[in-house]
PDB file of C-alpha atoms in Angstrom:
ATOM      1  CA  MET A 266     110.401  74.616  65.416  1.00 39.00           C
ATOM      2  CA  GLY A 267     112.801  77.475  65.955  1.00 43.00           C
ATOM      3  CA  PRO A 268     115.228  78.699  63.349  1.00 48.00           C
ATOM      4  CA  GLY A 269     117.809  76.125  62.412  1.00 50.00           C
ATOM      5  CA  SER A 270     116.266  73.382  64.478  1.00 46.00           C
ATOM      6  CA  SER A 271     116.206  70.002  62.968  1.00 48.00           C
ATOM      7  CA  SER A 272     113.071  67.721  62.271  1.00 50.00           C
ATOM      8  CA  ALA A 273     115.027  65.034  63.996  1.00 57.00           C
ATOM      9  CA  TYR A 274     115.094  67.055  67.213  1.00 62.00           C
ATOM     10  CA  GLY A 275     112.670  66.112  69.982  1.00 73.00           C
ATOM     11  CA  GLY A 276     110.855  68.476  72.134  1.00 81.00           C
ATOM     12  CA  THR A 277     113.663  68.937  74.677  1.00 82.00           C
ATOM     13  CA  GLU A 278     116.145  69.441  72.113  1.00 84.00           C
ATOM     14  CA  ASN A 279     114.013  72.106  70.336  1.00 88.00           C
ATOM     15  CA  VAL A 280     113.510  74.011  73.571  1.00 91.00           C
ATOM     16  CA  LEU A 281     117.251  73.846  74.403  1.00 91.00           C
ATOM     17  CA  ASP A 282     118.072  75.018  70.866  1.00 93.00           C
ATOM     18  CA  ALA A 283     115.756  77.999  71.125  1.00 95.00           C
ATOM     19  CA  LEU A 284     116.885  78.804  74.629  1.00 94.00           C
ATOM     20  CA  ALA A 285     120.621  78.688  73.678  1.00 95.00           C
ATOM     21  CA  ARG A 286     119.926  80.909  70.614  1.00 96.00           C
ATOM     22  CA  GLY A 287     117.893  83.317  72.534  1.00 97.00           C
ATOM     23  CA  LEU A 288     120.475  83.692  75.411  1.00 95.00           C
ATOM     24  CA  GLN A 289     123.246  84.307  72.909  1.00 96.00           C
ATOM     25  CA  ALA A 290     121.149  86.817  70.956  1.00 97.00           C
ATOM     26  CA  ALA A 291     120.725  88.640  74.246  1.00 97.00           C
ATOM     27  CA  GLY A 292     124.391  88.919  74.815  1.00 96.00           C
ATOM     28  CA  HIS A 293     125.171  85.995  77.105  1.00 94.00           C
ATOM     29  CA  ASP A 294     127.989  83.570  76.790  1.00 93.00           C
ATOM     30  CA  VAL A 295     126.338  80.310  76.110  1.00 95.00           C
ATOM     31  CA  THR A 296     127.997  76.880  76.064  1.00 94.00           C
ATOM     32  CA  LEU A 297     125.737  73.926  75.091  1.00 93.00           C
ATOM     33  CA  CYS A 298     126.606  70.484  76.446  1.00 90.00           C
ATOM     34  CA  THR A 299     125.205  68.327  73.710  1.00 88.00           C
ATOM     35  CA  VAL A 300     126.302  65.823  71.108  1.00 86.00           C
ATOM     36  CA  GLY A 301     128.841  66.352  68.366  1.00 84.00           C
ATOM     37  CA  GLU A 302     126.121  66.365  65.650  1.00 86.00           C
ATOM     38  CA  SER A 303     124.330  69.212  67.246  1.00 88.00           C
ATOM     39  CA  THR A 304     123.443  71.919  64.757  1.00 89.00           C
ATOM     40  CA  CYS A 305     122.844  74.781  67.314  1.00 93.00           C
ATOM     41  CA  PRO A 306     125.227  77.681  66.446  1.00 95.00           C
ATOM     42  CA  VAL A 307     126.624  78.332  69.927  1.00 95.00           C
ATOM     43  CA  THR A 308     129.703  77.035  71.540  1.00 94.00           C
ATOM     44  CA  LYS A 309     129.218  73.382  72.200  1.00 93.00           C
ATOM     45  CA  VAL A 310     130.918  70.710  74.286  1.00 91.00           C
ATOM     46  CA  SER A 311     130.261  66.919  73.956  1.00 89.00           C
ATOM     47  CA  VAL A 312     131.345  63.574  75.074  1.00 87.00           C
ATOM     48  CA  PHE A 313     129.282  61.684  72.500  1.00 81.00           C
ATOM     49  CA  LYS A 314     129.703  62.317  68.649  1.00 82.00           C
ATOM     50  CA  GLN A 315     126.099  61.252  67.944  1.00 75.00           C
ATOM     51  CA  ALA A 316     122.802  60.925  69.982  1.00 74.00           C
ATOM     52  CA  ILE A 317     122.446  57.748  71.516  1.00 69.00           C
ATOM     53  CA  GLY A 318     118.835  57.538  70.742  1.00 63.00           C
ATOM     54  CA  ILE A 319     115.610  57.147  72.888  1.00 60.00           C
ATOM     55  CA  GLY A 320     115.665  54.110  74.911  1.00 60.00           C
ATOM     56  CA  ALA A 321     119.159  53.059  73.743  1.00 64.00           C
ATOM     57  CA  GLY A 322     121.197  54.763  76.427  1.00 64.00           C
ATOM     58  CA  ASN A 323     121.552  53.955  80.051  1.00 71.00           C
ATOM     59  CA  SER A 324     122.302  55.656  83.382  1.00 79.00           C
ATOM     60  CA  VAL A 325     125.983  55.331  82.837  1.00 83.00           C
ATOM     61  CA  ASP A 326     125.853  57.233  79.560  1.00 84.00           C
ATOM     62  CA  GLU A 327     123.978  60.069  81.293  1.00 84.00           C
ATOM     63  CA  ILE A 328     126.474  60.090  84.198  1.00 89.00           C
ATOM     64  CA  ARG A 329     129.258  60.173  81.836  1.00 88.00           C
ATOM     65  CA  HIS A 330     127.625  63.251  79.939  1.00 86.00           C
ATOM     66  CA  VAL A 331     126.916  64.987  83.196  1.00 90.00           C
ATOM     67  CA  ILE A 332     130.405  64.711  84.566  1.00 90.00           C
ATOM     68  CA  HIS A 333     132.074  65.695  81.356  1.00 89.00           C
ATOM     69  CA  SER A 334     129.589  68.698  81.062  1.00 90.00           C
ATOM     70  CA  TYR A 335     130.002  70.026  84.650  1.00 88.00           C
ATOM     71  CA  ARG A 336     133.894  69.780  84.283  1.00 87.00           C
ATOM     72  CA  ALA A 337     133.694  71.935  81.109  1.00 88.00           C
ATOM     73  CA  LEU A 338     131.448  74.414  82.840  1.00 85.00           C
ATOM     74  CA  GLN A 339     133.360  75.064  86.033  1.00 82.00           C
ATOM     75  CA  GLU A 340     133.961  78.660  85.373  1.00 84.00           C
ATOM     76  CA  PHE A 341     130.384  79.503  84.447  1.00 84.00           C
ATOM     77  CA  ASP A 342     128.047  81.226  86.775  1.00 82.00           C
ATOM     78  CA  ILE A 343     124.718  79.527  85.983  1.00 84.00           C
ATOM     79  CA  VAL A 344     123.975  75.938  84.577  1.00 85.00           C
ATOM     80  CA  HIS A 345     120.617  75.212  83.049  1.00 86.00           C
ATOM     81  CA  ASP A 346     120.506  71.423  83.453  1.00 86.00           C
ATOM     82  CA  HIS A 347     117.914  69.132  81.846  1.00 85.00           C
ATOM     83  CA  THR A 348     119.286  65.794  83.136  1.00 86.00           C
ATOM     84  CA  LEU A 349     118.180  63.581  85.911  1.00 86.00           C
ATOM     85  CA  VAL A 350     121.663  63.092  87.498  1.00 87.00           C
ATOM     86  CA  GLY A 351     122.841  66.684  86.965  1.00 87.00           C
ATOM     87  CA  PRO A 352     121.078  68.271  90.059  1.00 86.00           C
ATOM     88  CA  LEU A 353     122.596  65.630  92.308  1.00 87.00           C
ATOM     89  CA  TYR A 354     126.247  65.922  90.845  1.00 86.00           C
ATOM     90  CA  SER A 355     125.953  69.693  90.948  1.00 85.00           C
ATOM     91  CA  ALA A 356     126.465  69.649  94.709  1.00 85.00           C
ATOM     92  CA  ALA A 357     130.131  69.224  93.988  1.00 85.00           C
ATOM     93  CA  PHE A 358     130.104  72.686  92.419  1.00 82.00           C
ATOM     94  CA  PRO A 359     128.558  74.897  95.050  1.00 81.00           C
ATOM     95  CA  HIS A 360     129.303  78.153  93.208  1.00 77.00           C
ATOM     96  CA  LEU A 361     127.088  77.275  90.268  1.00 74.00           C
ATOM     97  CA  ARG A 362     123.526  78.504  90.284  1.00 69.00           C
ATOM     98  CA  TRP A 363     120.954  76.599  88.311  1.00 62.00           C
TER      99      TRP A 363
END
């Protein structure tokens, strides 16, 4: 696990934590769309206070997260998206690269 990552993080969360930290350390402005309990030390936005849990969420939860996140990121140049719905929704934001 990367520095500061939690043993409660899964594989995707650990990769994104390391990616966000690394991009910030390289001088990029980073905003991580995550849950409120995230421990990653970058700017964060969230719609959920806590992780829903594997198998507990549904597509409506993911859509809600994606819509909230893309609205928060409208001024960004690049979005690195790890959701299933995000690439489809991103068509509404043609200026974004991902």
